[in-house]
XYZ file of C-alpha atoms in Angstrom:
610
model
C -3.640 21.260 -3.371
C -4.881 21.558 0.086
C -2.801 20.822 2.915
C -3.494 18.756 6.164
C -5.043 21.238 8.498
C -6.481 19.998 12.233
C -9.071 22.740 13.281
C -10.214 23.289 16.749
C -12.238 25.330 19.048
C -11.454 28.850 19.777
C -9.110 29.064 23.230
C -10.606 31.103 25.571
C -7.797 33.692 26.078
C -9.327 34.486 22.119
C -12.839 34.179 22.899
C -12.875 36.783 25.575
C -12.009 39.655 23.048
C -14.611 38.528 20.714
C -18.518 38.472 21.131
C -20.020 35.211 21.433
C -21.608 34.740 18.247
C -20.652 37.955 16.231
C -19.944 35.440 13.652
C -23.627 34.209 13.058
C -25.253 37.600 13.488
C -22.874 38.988 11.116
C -23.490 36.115 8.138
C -27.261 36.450 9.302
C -27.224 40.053 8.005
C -25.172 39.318 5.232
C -27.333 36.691 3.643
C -30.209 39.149 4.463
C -29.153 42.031 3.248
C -28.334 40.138 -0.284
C -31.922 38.890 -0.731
C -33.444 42.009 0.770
C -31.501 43.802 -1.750
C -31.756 41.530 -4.532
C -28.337 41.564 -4.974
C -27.137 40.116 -8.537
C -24.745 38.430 -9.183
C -23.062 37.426 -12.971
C -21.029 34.503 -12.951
C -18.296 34.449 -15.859
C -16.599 31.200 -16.986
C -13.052 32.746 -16.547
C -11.802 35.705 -15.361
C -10.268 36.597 -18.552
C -13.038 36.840 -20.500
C -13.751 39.169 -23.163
C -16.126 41.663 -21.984
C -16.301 41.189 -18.030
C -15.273 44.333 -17.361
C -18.026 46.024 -19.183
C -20.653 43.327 -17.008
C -19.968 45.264 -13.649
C -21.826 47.991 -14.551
C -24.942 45.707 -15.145
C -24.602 44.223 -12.250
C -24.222 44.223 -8.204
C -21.215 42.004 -8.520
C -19.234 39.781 -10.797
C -18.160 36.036 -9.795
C -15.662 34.663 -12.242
C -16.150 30.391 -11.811
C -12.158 29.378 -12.433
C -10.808 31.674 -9.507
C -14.082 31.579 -7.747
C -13.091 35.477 -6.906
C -15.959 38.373 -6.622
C -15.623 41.606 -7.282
C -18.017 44.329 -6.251
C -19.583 46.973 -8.250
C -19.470 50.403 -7.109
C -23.520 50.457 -6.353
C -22.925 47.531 -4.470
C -20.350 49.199 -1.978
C -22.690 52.242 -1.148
C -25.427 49.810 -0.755
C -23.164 48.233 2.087
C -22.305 51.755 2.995
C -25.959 52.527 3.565
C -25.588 55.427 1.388
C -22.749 57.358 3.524
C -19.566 58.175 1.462
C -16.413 55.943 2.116
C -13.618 57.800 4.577
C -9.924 56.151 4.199
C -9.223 57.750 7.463
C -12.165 56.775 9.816
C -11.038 53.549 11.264
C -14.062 52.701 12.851
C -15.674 52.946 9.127
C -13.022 51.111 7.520
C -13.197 47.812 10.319
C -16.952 48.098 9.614
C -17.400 47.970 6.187
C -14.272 45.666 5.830
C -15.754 42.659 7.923
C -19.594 43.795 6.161
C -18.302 43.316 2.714
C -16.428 40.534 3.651
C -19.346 38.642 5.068
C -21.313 39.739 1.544
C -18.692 38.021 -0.344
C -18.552 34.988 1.675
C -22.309 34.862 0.861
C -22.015 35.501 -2.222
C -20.164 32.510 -2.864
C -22.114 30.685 -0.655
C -24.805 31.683 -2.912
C -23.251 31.220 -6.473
C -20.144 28.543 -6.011
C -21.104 26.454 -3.303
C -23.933 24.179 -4.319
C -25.669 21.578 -2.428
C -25.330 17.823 -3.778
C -21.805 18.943 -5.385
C -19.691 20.429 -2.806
C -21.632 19.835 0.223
C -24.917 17.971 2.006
C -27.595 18.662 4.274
C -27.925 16.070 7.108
C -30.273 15.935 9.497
C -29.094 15.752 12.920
C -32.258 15.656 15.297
C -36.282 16.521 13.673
C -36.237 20.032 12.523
C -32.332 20.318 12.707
C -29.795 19.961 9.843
C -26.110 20.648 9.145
C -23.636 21.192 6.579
C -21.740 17.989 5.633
C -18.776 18.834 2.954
C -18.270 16.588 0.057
C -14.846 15.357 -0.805
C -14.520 16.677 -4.570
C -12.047 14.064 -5.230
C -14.188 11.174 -4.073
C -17.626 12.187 -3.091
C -17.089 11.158 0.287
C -18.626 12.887 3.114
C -15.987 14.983 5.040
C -17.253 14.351 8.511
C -16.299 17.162 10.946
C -14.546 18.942 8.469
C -15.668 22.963 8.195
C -14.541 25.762 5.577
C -12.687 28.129 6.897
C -12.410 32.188 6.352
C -16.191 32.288 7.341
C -17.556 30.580 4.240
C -18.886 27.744 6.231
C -20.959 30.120 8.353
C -22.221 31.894 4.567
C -23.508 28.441 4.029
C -24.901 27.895 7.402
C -26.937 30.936 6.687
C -27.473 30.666 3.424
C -29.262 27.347 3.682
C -30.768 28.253 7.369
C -32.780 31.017 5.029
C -34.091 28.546 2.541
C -35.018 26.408 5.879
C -37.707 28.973 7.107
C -39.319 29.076 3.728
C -39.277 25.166 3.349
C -42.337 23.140 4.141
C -41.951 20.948 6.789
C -39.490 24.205 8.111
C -35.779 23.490 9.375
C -32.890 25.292 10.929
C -29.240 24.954 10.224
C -28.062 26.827 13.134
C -24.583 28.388 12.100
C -21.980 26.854 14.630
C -19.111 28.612 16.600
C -16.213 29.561 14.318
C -13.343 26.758 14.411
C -9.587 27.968 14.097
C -6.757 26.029 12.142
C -4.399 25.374 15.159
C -2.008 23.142 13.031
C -1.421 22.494 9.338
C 1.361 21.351 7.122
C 1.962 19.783 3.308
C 2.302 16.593 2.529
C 5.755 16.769 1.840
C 6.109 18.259 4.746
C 4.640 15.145 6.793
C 6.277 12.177 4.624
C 10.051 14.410 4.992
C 9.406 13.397 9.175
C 9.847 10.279 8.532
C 13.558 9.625 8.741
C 14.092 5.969 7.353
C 12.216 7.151 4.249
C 8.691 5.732 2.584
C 7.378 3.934 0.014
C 4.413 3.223 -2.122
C 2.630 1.927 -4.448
C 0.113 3.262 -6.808
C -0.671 2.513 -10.916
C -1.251 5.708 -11.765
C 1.531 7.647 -10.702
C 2.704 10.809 -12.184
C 6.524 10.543 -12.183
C 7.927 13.928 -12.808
C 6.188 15.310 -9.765
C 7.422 12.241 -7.349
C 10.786 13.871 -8.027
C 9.801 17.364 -8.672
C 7.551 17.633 -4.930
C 9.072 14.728 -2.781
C 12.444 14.205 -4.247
C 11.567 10.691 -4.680
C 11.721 8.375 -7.756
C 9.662 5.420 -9.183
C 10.123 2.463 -10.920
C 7.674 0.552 -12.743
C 6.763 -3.206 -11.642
C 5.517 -5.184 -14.719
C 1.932 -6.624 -14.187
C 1.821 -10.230 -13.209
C -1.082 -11.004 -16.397
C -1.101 -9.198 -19.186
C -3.926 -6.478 -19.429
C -6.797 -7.264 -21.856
C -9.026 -4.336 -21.538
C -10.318 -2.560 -24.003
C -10.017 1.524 -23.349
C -12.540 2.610 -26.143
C -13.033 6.291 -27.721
C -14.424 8.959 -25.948
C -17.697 10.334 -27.159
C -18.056 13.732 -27.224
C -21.463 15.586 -27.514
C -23.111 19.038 -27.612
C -24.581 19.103 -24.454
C -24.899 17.543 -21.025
C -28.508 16.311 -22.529
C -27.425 14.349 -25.692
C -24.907 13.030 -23.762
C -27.078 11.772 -20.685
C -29.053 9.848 -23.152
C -26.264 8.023 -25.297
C -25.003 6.724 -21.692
C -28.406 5.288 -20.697
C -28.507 3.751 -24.616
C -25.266 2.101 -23.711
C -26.342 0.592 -21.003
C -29.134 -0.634 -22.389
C -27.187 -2.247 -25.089
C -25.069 -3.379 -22.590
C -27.652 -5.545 -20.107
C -28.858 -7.267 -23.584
C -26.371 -9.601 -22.953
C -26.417 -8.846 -19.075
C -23.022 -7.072 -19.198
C -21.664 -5.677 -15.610
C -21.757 -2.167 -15.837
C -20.332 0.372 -13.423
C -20.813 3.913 -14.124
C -18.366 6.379 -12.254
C -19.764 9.832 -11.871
C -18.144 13.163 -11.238
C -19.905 15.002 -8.594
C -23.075 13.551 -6.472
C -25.280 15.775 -8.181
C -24.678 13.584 -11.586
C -24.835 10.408 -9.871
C -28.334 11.084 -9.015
C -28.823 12.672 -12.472
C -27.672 9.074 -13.771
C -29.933 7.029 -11.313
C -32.956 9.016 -12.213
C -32.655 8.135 -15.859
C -32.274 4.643 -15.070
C -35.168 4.240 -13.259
C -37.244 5.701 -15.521
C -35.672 3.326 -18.411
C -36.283 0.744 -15.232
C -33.300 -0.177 -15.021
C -32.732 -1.666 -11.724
C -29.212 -0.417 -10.399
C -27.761 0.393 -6.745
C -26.133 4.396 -6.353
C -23.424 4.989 -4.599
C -22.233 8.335 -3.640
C -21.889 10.898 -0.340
C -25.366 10.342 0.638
C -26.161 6.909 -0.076
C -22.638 4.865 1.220
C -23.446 2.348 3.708
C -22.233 -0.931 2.313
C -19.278 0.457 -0.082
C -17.117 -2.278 -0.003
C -19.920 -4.732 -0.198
C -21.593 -2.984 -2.917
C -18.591 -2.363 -5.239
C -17.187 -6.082 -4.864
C -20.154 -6.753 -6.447
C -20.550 -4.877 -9.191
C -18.939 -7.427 -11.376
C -21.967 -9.533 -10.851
C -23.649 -10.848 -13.839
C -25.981 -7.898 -14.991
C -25.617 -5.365 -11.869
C -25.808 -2.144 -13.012
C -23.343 0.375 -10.118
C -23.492 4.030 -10.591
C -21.112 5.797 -7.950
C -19.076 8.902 -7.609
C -15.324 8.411 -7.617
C -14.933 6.912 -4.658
C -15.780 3.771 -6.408
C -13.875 0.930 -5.545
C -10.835 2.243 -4.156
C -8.644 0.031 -2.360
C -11.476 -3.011 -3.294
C -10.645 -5.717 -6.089
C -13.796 -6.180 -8.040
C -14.202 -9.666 -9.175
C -16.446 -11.151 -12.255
C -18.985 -13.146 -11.083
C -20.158 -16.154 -12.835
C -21.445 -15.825 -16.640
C -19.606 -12.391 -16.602
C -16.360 -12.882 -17.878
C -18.410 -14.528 -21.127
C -20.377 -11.458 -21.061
C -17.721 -9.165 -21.767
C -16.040 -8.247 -18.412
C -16.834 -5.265 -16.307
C -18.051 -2.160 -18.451
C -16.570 0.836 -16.852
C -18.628 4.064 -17.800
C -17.365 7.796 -17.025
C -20.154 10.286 -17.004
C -16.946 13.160 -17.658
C -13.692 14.181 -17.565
C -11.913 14.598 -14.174
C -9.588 17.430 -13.630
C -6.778 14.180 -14.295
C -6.118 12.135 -16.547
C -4.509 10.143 -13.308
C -8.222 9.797 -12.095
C -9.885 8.560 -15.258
C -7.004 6.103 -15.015
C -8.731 5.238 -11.809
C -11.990 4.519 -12.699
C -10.482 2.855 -15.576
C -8.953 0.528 -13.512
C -11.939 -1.455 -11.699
C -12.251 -3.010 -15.400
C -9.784 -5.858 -16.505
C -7.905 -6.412 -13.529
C -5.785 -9.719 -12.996
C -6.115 -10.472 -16.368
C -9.889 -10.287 -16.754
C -11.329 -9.001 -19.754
C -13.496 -5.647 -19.822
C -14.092 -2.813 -21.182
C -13.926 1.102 -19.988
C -15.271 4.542 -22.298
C -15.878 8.478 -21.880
C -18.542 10.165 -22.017
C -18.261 13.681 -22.572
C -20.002 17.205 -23.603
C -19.196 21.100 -24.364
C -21.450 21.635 -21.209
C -19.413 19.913 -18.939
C -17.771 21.991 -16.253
C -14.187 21.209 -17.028
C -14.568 22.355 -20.886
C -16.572 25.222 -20.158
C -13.985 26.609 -17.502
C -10.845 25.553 -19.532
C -12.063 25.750 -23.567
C -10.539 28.287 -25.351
C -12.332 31.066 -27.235
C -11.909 29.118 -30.709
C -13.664 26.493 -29.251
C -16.643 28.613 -28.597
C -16.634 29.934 -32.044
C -16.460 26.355 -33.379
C -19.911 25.294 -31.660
C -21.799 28.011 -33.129
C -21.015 26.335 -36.453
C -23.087 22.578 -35.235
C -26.326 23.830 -34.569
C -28.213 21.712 -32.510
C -27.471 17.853 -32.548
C -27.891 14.694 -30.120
C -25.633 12.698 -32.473
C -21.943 12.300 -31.164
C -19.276 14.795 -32.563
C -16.502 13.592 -35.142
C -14.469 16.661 -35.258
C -10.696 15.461 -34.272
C -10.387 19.218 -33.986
C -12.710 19.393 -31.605
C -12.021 16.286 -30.534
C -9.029 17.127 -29.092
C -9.791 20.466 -27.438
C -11.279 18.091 -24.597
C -7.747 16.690 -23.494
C -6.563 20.559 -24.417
C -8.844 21.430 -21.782
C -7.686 18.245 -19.001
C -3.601 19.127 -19.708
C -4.715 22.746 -19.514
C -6.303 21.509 -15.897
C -3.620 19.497 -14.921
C -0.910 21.689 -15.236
C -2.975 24.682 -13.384
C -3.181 22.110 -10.293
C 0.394 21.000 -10.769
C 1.862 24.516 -10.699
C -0.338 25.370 -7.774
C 0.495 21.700 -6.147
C 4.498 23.112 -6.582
C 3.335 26.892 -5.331
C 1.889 25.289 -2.434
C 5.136 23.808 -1.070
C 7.220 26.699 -1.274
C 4.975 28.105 0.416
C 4.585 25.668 3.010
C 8.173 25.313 3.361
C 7.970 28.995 4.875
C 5.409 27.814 7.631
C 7.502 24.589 8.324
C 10.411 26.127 9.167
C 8.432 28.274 11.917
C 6.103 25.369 13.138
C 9.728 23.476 13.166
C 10.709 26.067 16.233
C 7.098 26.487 18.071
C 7.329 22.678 18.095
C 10.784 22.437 19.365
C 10.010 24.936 21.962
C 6.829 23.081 22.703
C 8.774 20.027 22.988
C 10.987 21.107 25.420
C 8.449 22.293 27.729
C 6.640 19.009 27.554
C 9.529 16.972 27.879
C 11.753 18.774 30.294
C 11.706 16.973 33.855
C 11.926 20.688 35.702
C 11.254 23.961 33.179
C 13.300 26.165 35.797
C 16.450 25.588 33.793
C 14.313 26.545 30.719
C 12.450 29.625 32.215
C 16.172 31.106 34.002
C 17.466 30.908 29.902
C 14.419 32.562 28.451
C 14.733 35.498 31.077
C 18.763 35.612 30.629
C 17.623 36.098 27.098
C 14.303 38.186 26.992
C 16.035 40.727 29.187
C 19.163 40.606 27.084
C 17.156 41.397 23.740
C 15.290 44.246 25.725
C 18.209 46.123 27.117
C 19.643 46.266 24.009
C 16.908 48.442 23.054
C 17.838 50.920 25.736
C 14.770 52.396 25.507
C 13.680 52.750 29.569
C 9.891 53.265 28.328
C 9.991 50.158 26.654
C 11.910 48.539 29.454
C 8.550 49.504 32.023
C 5.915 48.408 29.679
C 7.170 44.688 29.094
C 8.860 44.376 32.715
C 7.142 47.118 34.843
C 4.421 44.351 36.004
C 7.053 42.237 38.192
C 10.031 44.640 38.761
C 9.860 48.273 40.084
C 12.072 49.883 37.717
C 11.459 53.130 38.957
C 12.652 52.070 42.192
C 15.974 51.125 40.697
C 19.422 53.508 40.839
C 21.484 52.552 37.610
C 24.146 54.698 35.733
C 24.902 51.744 32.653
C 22.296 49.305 31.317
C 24.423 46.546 32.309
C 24.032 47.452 35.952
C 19.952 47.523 35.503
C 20.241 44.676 33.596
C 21.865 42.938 36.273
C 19.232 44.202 39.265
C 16.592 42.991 37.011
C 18.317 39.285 36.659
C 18.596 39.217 40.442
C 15.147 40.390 40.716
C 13.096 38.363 38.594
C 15.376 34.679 39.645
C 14.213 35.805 43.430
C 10.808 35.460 41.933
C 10.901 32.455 40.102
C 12.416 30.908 43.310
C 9.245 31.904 45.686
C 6.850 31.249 42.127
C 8.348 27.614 42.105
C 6.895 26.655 45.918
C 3.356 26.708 45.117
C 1.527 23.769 44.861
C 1.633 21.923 41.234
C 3.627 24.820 40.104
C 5.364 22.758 37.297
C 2.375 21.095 35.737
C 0.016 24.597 35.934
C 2.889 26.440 34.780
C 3.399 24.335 31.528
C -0.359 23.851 31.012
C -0.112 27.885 30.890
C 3.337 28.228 29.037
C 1.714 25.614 26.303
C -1.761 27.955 26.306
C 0.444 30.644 25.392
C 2.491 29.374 22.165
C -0.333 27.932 20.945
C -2.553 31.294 21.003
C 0.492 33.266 19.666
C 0.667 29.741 16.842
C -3.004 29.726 15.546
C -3.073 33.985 15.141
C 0.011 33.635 13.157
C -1.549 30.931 11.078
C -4.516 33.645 10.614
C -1.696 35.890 9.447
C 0.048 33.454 6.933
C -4.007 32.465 5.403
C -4.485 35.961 4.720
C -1.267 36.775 3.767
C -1.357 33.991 0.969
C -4.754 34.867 0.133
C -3.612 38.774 -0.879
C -0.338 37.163 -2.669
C -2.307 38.287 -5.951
C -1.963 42.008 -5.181
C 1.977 41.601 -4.759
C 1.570 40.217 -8.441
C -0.324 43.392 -9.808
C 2.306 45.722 -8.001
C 5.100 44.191 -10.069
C 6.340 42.332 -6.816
C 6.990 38.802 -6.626
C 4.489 37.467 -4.348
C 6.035 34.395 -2.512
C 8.902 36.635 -1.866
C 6.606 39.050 -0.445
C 5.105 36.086 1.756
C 8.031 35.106 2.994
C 9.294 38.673 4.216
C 5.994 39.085 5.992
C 5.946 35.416 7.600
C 9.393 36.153 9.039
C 9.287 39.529 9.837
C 5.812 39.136 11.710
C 7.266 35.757 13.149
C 10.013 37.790 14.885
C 8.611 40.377 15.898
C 5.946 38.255 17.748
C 8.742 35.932 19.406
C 9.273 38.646 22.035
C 5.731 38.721 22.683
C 6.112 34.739 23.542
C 8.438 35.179 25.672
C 7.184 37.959 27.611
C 3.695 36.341 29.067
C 5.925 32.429 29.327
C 8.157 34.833 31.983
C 4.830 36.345 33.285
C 2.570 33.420 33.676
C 5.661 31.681 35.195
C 6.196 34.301 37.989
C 2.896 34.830 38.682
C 1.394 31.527 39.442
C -1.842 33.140 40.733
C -2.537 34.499 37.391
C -5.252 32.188 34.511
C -4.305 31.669 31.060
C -5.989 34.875 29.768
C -5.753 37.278 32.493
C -2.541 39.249 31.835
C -2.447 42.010 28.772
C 0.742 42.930 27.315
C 0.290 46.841 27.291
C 1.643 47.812 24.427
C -0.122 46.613 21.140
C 2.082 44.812 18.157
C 2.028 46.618 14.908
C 2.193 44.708 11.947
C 2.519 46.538 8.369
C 0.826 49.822 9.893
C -2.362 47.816 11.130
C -2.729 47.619 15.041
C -3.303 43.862 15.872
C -4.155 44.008 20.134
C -3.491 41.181 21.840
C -6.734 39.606 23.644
């Protein structure tokens, strides 16, 4: 679901219209204001749950878990407000209480959805100083340099920089200097570049989607040995508790015959959970997850020792062959444990796999509850109104009805991240085709042995585009800076048209003799696309983010996308053009330094350039 996205530092020409670190003062407050406040928050399951509507007058706001969207209760807005009564038509009120109750959100979810040990870490970086590590949902790795974007990272900075102060010994998380996204594409986007075609291998493929996303098909190879393992029953319990302790009871049973026993987790929270419970059973075992992970490889090879006892996050041994060691293959094989359900069936099949391969013999089973986050998020209403009719039990539920709500509740999963897996794409195909043509044209600068062929085609063609507008007001603000206009006697456009050609090749001529024109020049021309690149990447984020709203006025919203990505992607290409033509002719000038006078306006909103 998420696409490859390369984040970088904010370019100066962006920085200069923006306070240094608005971004931490602002998430500061935020975070602040919400426990100075005691702002409350009720989190509901799913946002179409039966009486959620009647919650937000109970509380500040409401967080609904599946969409992990907020909305804000009335109280709450005059509380951001300060009291003062909302105006549509004060702008300066609007921007203000727009990028407050933004911030609040952010924090909010910082606060509610974003928990430590599940989707991120502290780490220490120097004594006194820690930062915010994300964890890899899919494997429990730790995603090293990688940040949150839309400001949530900075909510967690400050979020967690709060509990610092009030922790003994204290520490800071000091909330770092917004990155931008200044690239991004889909996977099918990147594996479509490659023109000879790909390939792969994997044994848990999903078929339909290899043809439905990348147009490519499969075919099964048969397995050299035939596969002995035994994939036992889930067990399904009331809650996380019961269940907790019927996994520690199978591993006992399980090291009475010292039985290798690997126990894949969902989340690093659980893995700890899991390693806790062992060693107070005393069972010795080695962990495995996004804070404990020097060794992998070494540790999971060996896992099919001869009573070793491996609990690790999902990251388990992928990519390493885990092979019995001696008296273990007698013992039963590898005993492959899952704490709970993934979100796919494709990555149980994963953690499946470490057991029984090459013909070995072992063993893999579920462990499941009613408390576990994928059935509480996906379970339907029945299934509610079925639990109320167990009471209280440790023992291990027999209902097939209920049974089979749990895979109701995975294909219910699967099929959510499927759709939005397909979503994604057509949407990315929109910002392909436009990073296709800021690449080319970045190309060309990079590549071309002189650029004066290339700049005396973009001014034949900027100045073509603006005389059509015959507009001589318009003509002054976008050319006024390097031709005198008023100083020129025209009766037809054509012959101002041609005075300006004349003029502005005279000046590329004398612009061309400085020293190291060509390299500053494309250093500048590059500065310039890519500036223009990662604001309309801002654009297409937000855009995709309000797609909903499209949806509630009877619109379809990836059409609506796609008529704002290409309408604001024209109307910006002028804009492009205009400061490669300026920074070109004026040599003298730094990346930065020249304004475009006018200001682009983009669906009534006034978006200034630097």
């Amino acid at each position: 679901r998420v696409p490859l996205i390369k984040n970088g530092k904010i370019p100066e020409s962006i920085k200069t219209r923006e306070k240094e670190n608005e971004a931490a003062r602002l998430y500061e407050w935020a975070t602040n204001f919400i426990n100075s406040n005691n702002i409350t928050c009720t989190v509901v399951e799913r946002e179409n749950s039966k009486n959620s509507e009647n919650l937000i007058y109970t509380t500040d706001a409401l967080m609904f878990k599946d969409t992990a969207h907020i909305i804000f209760s009335d109280k709450l807005d005059k509380k951001i407000l300060e009291g003062k009564t909302f105006d549509p038509n004060n702008y300066e009120m609007q921007t203000e209480y727009s990028k407050k109750a933004y911030a609040v959100q952010n924090s909010l979810l910082a606060r509610e959805y974003y928990k430590k040990g599940i989707n991120y870490q502290l780490r220490e970086v120097k004594p006194g100083i820690k930062e915010v590590v994300l964890v890899g949902q899919g494997t429990g790795r730790l995603l090293n340099g990688r940040r949150l974007g839309s400001g949530l990272h900075e909510a967690i900075e400050a979020k967690e920089a709060a509990i610092g102060k009030n922790k003994i010994p204290k520490y800071d998380v000091p909330i770092k200097k917004q990155s931008v996204t200044v690239a991004t594409c889909t996977y099918p986007d990147l594996l479509s570049m490659y023109k000879s075609g790909i390939s792969g291998m994997t044994g848990t493929s999903n078929s339909k989607e290899f043809i439905d996303v990348y147009g490519m098909p499969t075919y099964e190879v048969p397995s050299r040995k035939t596969n002995i393992r035994k994939d036992l029953d889930d067990e399904l319990y009331l809650t996380k508790e019961a269940k907790y302790k019927a996994i520690i009871k199978e591993i006992l049973n399980a090291q009475k015959n010292l039985q290798p026993v690997l126990i894949g987790t969902t989340s690093v929270e659980e893995s700890e959970i899991i390693s806790k419970l062992l060693s107070e059973e005393g069972i010795r075992h080695q962990l495995l997850n996004a804070v404990r992970d020097e060794n992998e490889a070494g540790i999971i090879s060996n896992a099919g020792q001869l009573g070793k006892v491996t609990v690790a996050t999902n990251m388990a041994g992928r990519g390493t062959d885990i092979k019995l060691g001696k008296g273990a293959e007698e013992a039963g094989g590898l005993y492959v444990i899952g704490t709970s359900r993934n979100n796919s069936k494709r990555v149980d099949n994963q953690l499946r796999g470490r057991a029984g391969r090459q013909g070995d013999p072992g063993k893999t089973k579920y462990f499941t509850s009613l408390e576990d986050d994928l059935v509480v998020l996906r379970g339907s209403d029945k299934l509610k109104e079925a639990l109320q009719t167990l009471g209280k039990t440790d023992l291990p539920i027999q209902n097939k009805v209920i049974k089979s709500q749990v895979d109701r509740c995975q294909a219910a999963q699967e099929a959510e991240d499927q759709v939005a897996r397909i979503s994604s794409e057509k949407y990315g195909s929109v910002l392909s085709q436009q990073k296709n043509q800021i690449y080319n044209q970045r190309n060309k600068i990079l590549e071309s042995k002189s650029i004066l062929p290339l700049l005396k085609d973009m001014i034949s063609d900027y100045t073509d585009s603006l005389m059509e507008t015959k507009d001589i007001d318009e003509i002054k603000a976008k050319l006024g800076h390097l031709v005198n206009i008023d100083g020129i006697e025209f009766k037809k456009y054509d012959e101002l048209k041609q005075e300006i050609m004349n003029t502005l090749s005279k000046k590329l001529i004398q612009a061309s003799s400085s020293k190291d024109y060509e390299e500053n020049t494309k250093d500048k021309m590059i500065d310039v696309i890519d500036s223009y690149w990662i604001e309309h990447l801002d654009y297409l984020t937000e855009s995709k983010m309000n797609a909903g709203f499209y949806a509630l006025a009877q619109k379809n919203p990836l059409d609506e996308y796609k008529f704002n990505a290409y309408k604001r992607f024209e109307e910006i290409t002028p804009y492009i053009q205009n400061e490669l033509i300026t920074y070109s002719l004026m040599p003298e000038k730094q990346f930065g330094e020249y304004e475009i006078k006018e200001t682009l306006l983009f669906e009534d909103e006034k978006v200034s350039r630097r």
